[in-house]
Amino acid sequence: ERRLLNNGKPPFVYGGADMGDRYCRLAREYNVSIQHGELGIAFNRLIDMADVRKEEGCAADEMKLLMLAFNLKTNGCSGDLKIHSGFAERIVSCNERFGAGEHEMTQLFYDTVAEDSTPKRIMTLNDNIYLFLLVANGKTETAQEILEQFVES
């Protein structure tokens, strides 16, 4: 008999080989959306890929995907320049599970996000890291205010 959790769904609905297949499919969709300049779709695929890594318990990989998504979001590539509360809460939650310090998070961001990873940047990579760390530490309003200043200048 199979135990059901999560509102009647079996745990790790996409577990095992299915999880890898799902992640690979999402990664392919992400790559195609980047190639076609569909950056809003690319953002959504990164979030979907982060969901898979979260289900697998891979907080480090989830964090990397959230960093890439944050980079797209805060450089105006996925539609609007608002750091939505749900996205911010996701980053905070992952940060709590990941448990890395500020120095480790900064290094991970440098290792994950390239300076040329968006078609057009409205801020430097250092500025982007600073905003990400603010959000990861629950200071989303401050990060949003700073982001709005970048847009205005």
PDB file of C-alpha atoms in Angstrom:
ATOM      1  CA  GLU A   1       0.000   0.000   0.000  1.00  0.00           C
ATOM      2  CA  ARG A   2       1.361   3.404  -1.002  1.00  0.00           C
ATOM      3  CA  ARG A   3       1.242   6.214   1.561  1.00  0.00           C
ATOM      4  CA  LEU A   4      -0.183   9.471   0.266  1.00  0.00           C
ATOM      5  CA  LEU A   5       1.044  12.853   1.467  1.00  0.00           C
ATOM      6  CA  ASN A   6       0.779  16.440   0.252  1.00  0.00           C
ATOM      7  CA  ASN A   7      -2.992  16.694  -0.122  1.00  0.00           C
ATOM      8  CA  GLY A   8      -3.435  13.198  -1.454  1.00  0.00           C
ATOM      9  CA  LYS A   9      -0.453  13.181  -3.821  1.00  0.00           C
ATOM     10  CA  PRO A  10       2.233  10.556  -3.394  1.00  0.00           C
ATOM     11  CA  PRO A  11       5.561  11.928  -2.149  1.00  0.00           C
ATOM     12  CA  PHE A  12       7.951  12.864  -4.941  1.00  0.00           C
ATOM     13  CA  VAL A  13       5.423  12.555  -7.713  1.00  0.00           C
ATOM     14  CA  TYR A  14       8.278  12.926 -10.186  1.00  0.00           C
ATOM     15  CA  GLY A  15      10.764  10.894  -8.134  1.00  0.00           C
ATOM     16  CA  GLY A  16      13.493   8.629  -9.474  1.00  0.00           C
ATOM     17  CA  ALA A  17      14.050   8.488 -13.215  1.00  0.00           C
ATOM     18  CA  ASP A  18      10.933  10.574 -13.821  1.00  0.00           C
ATOM     19  CA  MET A  19      12.499  13.436 -11.840  1.00  0.00           C
ATOM     20  CA  GLY A  20      15.585  13.433 -14.059  1.00  0.00           C
ATOM     21  CA  ASP A  21      13.456  13.245 -17.188  1.00  0.00           C
ATOM     22  CA  ARG A  22      11.332  16.142 -16.007  1.00  0.00           C
ATOM     23  CA  TYR A  23      14.383  18.258 -15.192  1.00  0.00           C
ATOM     24  CA  CYS A  24      15.982  17.482 -18.565  1.00  0.00           C
ATOM     25  CA  ARG A  25      12.775  18.419 -20.396  1.00  0.00           C
ATOM     26  CA  LEU A  26      12.578  21.718 -18.487  1.00  0.00           C
ATOM     27  CA  ALA A  27      16.252  22.431 -19.150  1.00  0.00           C
ATOM     28  CA  ARG A  28      15.706  21.895 -22.882  1.00  0.00           C
ATOM     29  CA  GLU A  29      12.683  24.218 -22.805  1.00  0.00           C
ATOM     30  CA  TYR A  30      14.773  26.806 -20.931  1.00  0.00           C
ATOM     31  CA  ASN A  31      17.548  26.634 -23.545  1.00  0.00           C
ATOM     32  CA  VAL A  32      15.070  26.993 -26.421  1.00  0.00           C
ATOM     33  CA  SER A  33      13.388  29.972 -24.757  1.00  0.00           C
ATOM     34  CA  ILE A  34      16.777  31.672 -24.248  1.00  0.00           C
ATOM     35  CA  GLN A  35      17.720  31.045 -27.894  1.00  0.00           C
ATOM     36  CA  HIS A  36      14.428  32.563 -29.046  1.00  0.00           C
ATOM     37  CA  GLY A  37      14.670  35.539 -26.696  1.00  0.00           C
ATOM     38  CA  GLU A  38      11.580  34.449 -24.750  1.00  0.00           C
ATOM     39  CA  LEU A  39      12.981  35.542 -21.408  1.00  0.00           C
ATOM     40  CA  GLY A  40       9.694  35.492 -19.521  1.00  0.00           C
ATOM     41  CA  ILE A  41       9.332  31.815 -20.436  1.00  0.00           C
ATOM     42  CA  ALA A  42      12.992  31.251 -19.506  1.00  0.00           C
ATOM     43  CA  PHE A  43      12.296  32.731 -16.059  1.00  0.00           C
ATOM     44  CA  ASN A  44       9.341  30.372 -15.590  1.00  0.00           C
ATOM     45  CA  ARG A  45      11.384  27.327 -16.671  1.00  0.00           C
ATOM     46  CA  LEU A  46      14.111  28.260 -14.145  1.00  0.00           C
ATOM     47  CA  ILE A  47      11.474  28.340 -11.403  1.00  0.00           C
ATOM     48  CA  ASP A  48      10.114  24.983 -12.586  1.00  0.00           C
ATOM     49  CA  MET A  49      13.638  23.526 -12.553  1.00  0.00           C
ATOM     50  CA  ALA A  50      14.151  24.912  -9.044  1.00  0.00           C
ATOM     51  CA  ASP A  51      10.919  23.157  -8.017  1.00  0.00           C
ATOM     52  CA  VAL A  52      12.374  19.851  -9.192  1.00  0.00           C
ATOM     53  CA  ARG A  53      15.602  20.391  -7.279  1.00  0.00           C
ATOM     54  CA  LYS A  54      13.628  21.362  -4.171  1.00  0.00           C
ATOM     55  CA  GLU A  55      11.598  18.141  -4.408  1.00  0.00           C
ATOM     56  CA  GLU A  56      14.883  16.229  -4.684  1.00  0.00           C
ATOM     57  CA  GLY A  57      16.260  17.996  -1.597  1.00  0.00           C
ATOM     58  CA  CYS A  58      19.082  19.688  -3.528  1.00  0.00           C
ATOM     59  CA  ALA A  59      19.065  23.143  -1.918  1.00  0.00           C
ATOM     60  CA  ALA A  60      22.380  24.200  -3.512  1.00  0.00           C
ATOM     61  CA  ASP A  61      21.113  23.487  -7.036  1.00  0.00           C
ATOM     62  CA  GLU A  62      17.774  25.083  -6.233  1.00  0.00           C
ATOM     63  CA  MET A  63      19.625  28.199  -5.032  1.00  0.00           C
ATOM     64  CA  LYS A  64      21.662  28.399  -8.250  1.00  0.00           C
ATOM     65  CA  LEU A  65      18.494  28.262 -10.338  1.00  0.00           C
ATOM     66  CA  LEU A  66      16.868  30.948  -8.193  1.00  0.00           C
ATOM     67  CA  MET A  67      19.962  33.111  -8.658  1.00  0.00           C
ATOM     68  CA  LEU A  68      19.685  32.780 -12.443  1.00  0.00           C
ATOM     69  CA  ALA A  69      15.965  33.585 -12.273  1.00  0.00           C
ATOM     70  CA  PHE A  70      16.645  36.589 -10.027  1.00  0.00           C
ATOM     71  CA  ASN A  71      19.234  37.851 -12.494  1.00  0.00           C
ATOM     72  CA  LEU A  72      16.692  37.684 -15.328  1.00  0.00           C
ATOM     73  CA  LYS A  73      13.969  39.277 -13.213  1.00  0.00           C
ATOM     74  CA  THR A  74      16.032  42.200 -11.905  1.00  0.00           C
ATOM     75  CA  ASN A  75      17.513  43.089 -15.275  1.00  0.00           C
ATOM     76  CA  GLY A  76      14.099  43.584 -16.836  1.00  0.00           C
ATOM     77  CA  CYS A  77      14.249  40.494 -18.987  1.00  0.00           C
ATOM     78  CA  SER A  78      11.142  38.713 -17.781  1.00  0.00           C
ATOM     79  CA  GLY A  79       8.520  41.414 -18.083  1.00  0.00           C
ATOM     80  CA  ASP A  80       8.331  43.632 -15.053  1.00  0.00           C
ATOM     81  CA  LEU A  81      10.960  44.776 -12.581  1.00  0.00           C
ATOM     82  CA  LYS A  82       9.046  43.961  -9.428  1.00  0.00           C
ATOM     83  CA  ILE A  83      10.410  41.463  -6.942  1.00  0.00           C
ATOM     84  CA  HIS A  84       7.150  39.653  -6.222  1.00  0.00           C
ATOM     85  CA  SER A  85       6.592  38.512  -2.654  1.00  0.00           C
ATOM     86  CA  GLY A  86       6.109  34.850  -3.610  1.00  0.00           C
ATOM     87  CA  PHE A  87       9.432  34.810  -5.449  1.00  0.00           C
ATOM     88  CA  ALA A  88      11.146  36.590  -2.553  1.00  0.00           C
ATOM     89  CA  GLU A  89       9.678  34.125  -0.035  1.00  0.00           C
ATOM     90  CA  ARG A  90      10.954  31.265  -2.173  1.00  0.00           C
ATOM     91  CA  ILE A  91      14.479  32.700  -2.070  1.00  0.00           C
ATOM     92  CA  VAL A  92      14.294  33.214   1.709  1.00  0.00           C
ATOM     93  CA  SER A  93      13.022  29.666   2.228  1.00  0.00           C
ATOM     94  CA  CYS A  94      15.767  28.186   0.074  1.00  0.00           C
ATOM     95  CA  ASN A  95      18.369  30.301   1.856  1.00  0.00           C
ATOM     96  CA  GLU A  96      17.201  28.911   5.204  1.00  0.00           C
ATOM     97  CA  ARG A  97      17.459  25.322   3.939  1.00  0.00           C
ATOM     98  CA  PHE A  98      20.754  25.921   2.146  1.00  0.00           C
ATOM     99  CA  GLY A  99      22.349  27.535   5.201  1.00  0.00           C
ATOM    100  CA  ALA A 100      25.259  29.241   3.427  1.00  0.00           C
ATOM    101  CA  GLY A 101      26.819  32.413   4.772  1.00  0.00           C
ATOM    102  CA  GLU A 102      27.036  35.714   2.914  1.00  0.00           C
ATOM    103  CA  HIS A 103      30.543  35.013   1.567  1.00  0.00           C
ATOM    104  CA  GLU A 104      29.515  31.567   0.278  1.00  0.00           C
ATOM    105  CA  MET A 105      26.356  32.982  -1.295  1.00  0.00           C
ATOM    106  CA  THR A 106      28.342  35.745  -2.996  1.00  0.00           C
ATOM    107  CA  GLN A 107      30.831  33.232  -4.403  1.00  0.00           C
ATOM    108  CA  LEU A 108      28.016  30.942  -5.545  1.00  0.00           C
ATOM    109  CA  PHE A 109      26.372  33.860  -7.363  1.00  0.00           C
ATOM    110  CA  TYR A 110      29.668  34.695  -9.135  1.00  0.00           C
ATOM    111  CA  ASP A 111      30.114  31.035 -10.066  1.00  0.00           C
ATOM    112  CA  THR A 112      26.522  30.714 -11.332  1.00  0.00           C
ATOM    113  CA  VAL A 113      25.616  33.983 -13.047  1.00  0.00           C
ATOM    114  CA  ALA A 114      27.816  35.325 -15.830  1.00  0.00           C
ATOM    115  CA  GLU A 115      28.146  39.047 -16.515  1.00  0.00           C
ATOM    116  CA  ASP A 116      26.782  38.450 -20.035  1.00  0.00           C
ATOM    117  CA  SER A 117      23.909  36.170 -19.009  1.00  0.00           C
ATOM    118  CA  THR A 118      21.260  38.703 -19.960  1.00  0.00           C
ATOM    119  CA  PRO A 119      20.928  40.588 -23.270  1.00  0.00           C
ATOM    120  CA  LYS A 120      21.069  43.933 -21.504  1.00  0.00           C
ATOM    121  CA  ARG A 121      21.997  44.669 -17.907  1.00  0.00           C
ATOM    122  CA  ILE A 122      20.562  47.555 -15.923  1.00  0.00           C
ATOM    123  CA  MET A 123      23.022  46.916 -13.086  1.00  0.00           C
ATOM    124  CA  THR A 124      26.392  45.328 -12.534  1.00  0.00           C
ATOM    125  CA  LEU A 125      26.760  41.768 -11.315  1.00  0.00           C
ATOM    126  CA  ASN A 126      27.951  43.140  -7.954  1.00  0.00           C
ATOM    127  CA  ASP A 127      24.790  45.233  -7.641  1.00  0.00           C
ATOM    128  CA  ASN A 128      22.700  42.192  -8.538  1.00  0.00           C
ATOM    129  CA  ILE A 129      24.423  40.114  -5.860  1.00  0.00           C
ATOM    130  CA  TYR A 130      23.793  42.836  -3.293  1.00  0.00           C
ATOM    131  CA  LEU A 131      20.064  42.860  -4.123  1.00  0.00           C
ATOM    132  CA  PHE A 132      19.892  39.072  -4.037  1.00  0.00           C
ATOM    133  CA  LEU A 133      21.495  38.957  -0.580  1.00  0.00           C
ATOM    134  CA  LEU A 134      19.014  41.555   0.665  1.00  0.00           C
ATOM    135  CA  VAL A 135      16.106  39.445  -0.572  1.00  0.00           C
ATOM    136  CA  ALA A 136      17.623  36.199   0.753  1.00  0.00           C
ATOM    137  CA  ASN A 137      17.806  37.822   4.176  1.00  0.00           C
ATOM    138  CA  GLY A 138      14.184  38.988   4.095  1.00  0.00           C
ATOM    139  CA  LYS A 139      14.792  42.629   3.101  1.00  0.00           C
ATOM    140  CA  THR A 140      12.741  42.578  -0.080  1.00  0.00           C
ATOM    141  CA  GLU A 141      11.280  46.073   0.337  1.00  0.00           C
ATOM    142  CA  THR A 142      14.776  47.576   0.558  1.00  0.00           C
ATOM    143  CA  ALA A 143      15.871  45.572  -2.494  1.00  0.00           C
ATOM    144  CA  GLN A 144      12.791  46.738  -4.435  1.00  0.00           C
ATOM    145  CA  GLU A 145      13.484  50.391  -3.575  1.00  0.00           C
ATOM    146  CA  ILE A 146      17.059  50.055  -4.817  1.00  0.00           C
ATOM    147  CA  LEU A 147      15.893  48.268  -7.970  1.00  0.00           C
ATOM    148  CA  GLU A 148      13.489  51.121  -8.707  1.00  0.00           C
ATOM    149  CA  GLN A 149      16.387  53.582  -8.392  1.00  0.00           C
ATOM    150  CA  PHE A 150      18.299  51.617 -11.047  1.00  0.00           C
ATOM    151  CA  VAL A 151      15.309  51.803 -13.373  1.00  0.00           C
ATOM    152  CA  GLU A 152      15.002  55.562 -12.915  1.00  0.00           C
ATOM    153  CA  SER A 153      18.687  56.247 -13.598  1.00  0.00           C
TER     154      SER A 153
END
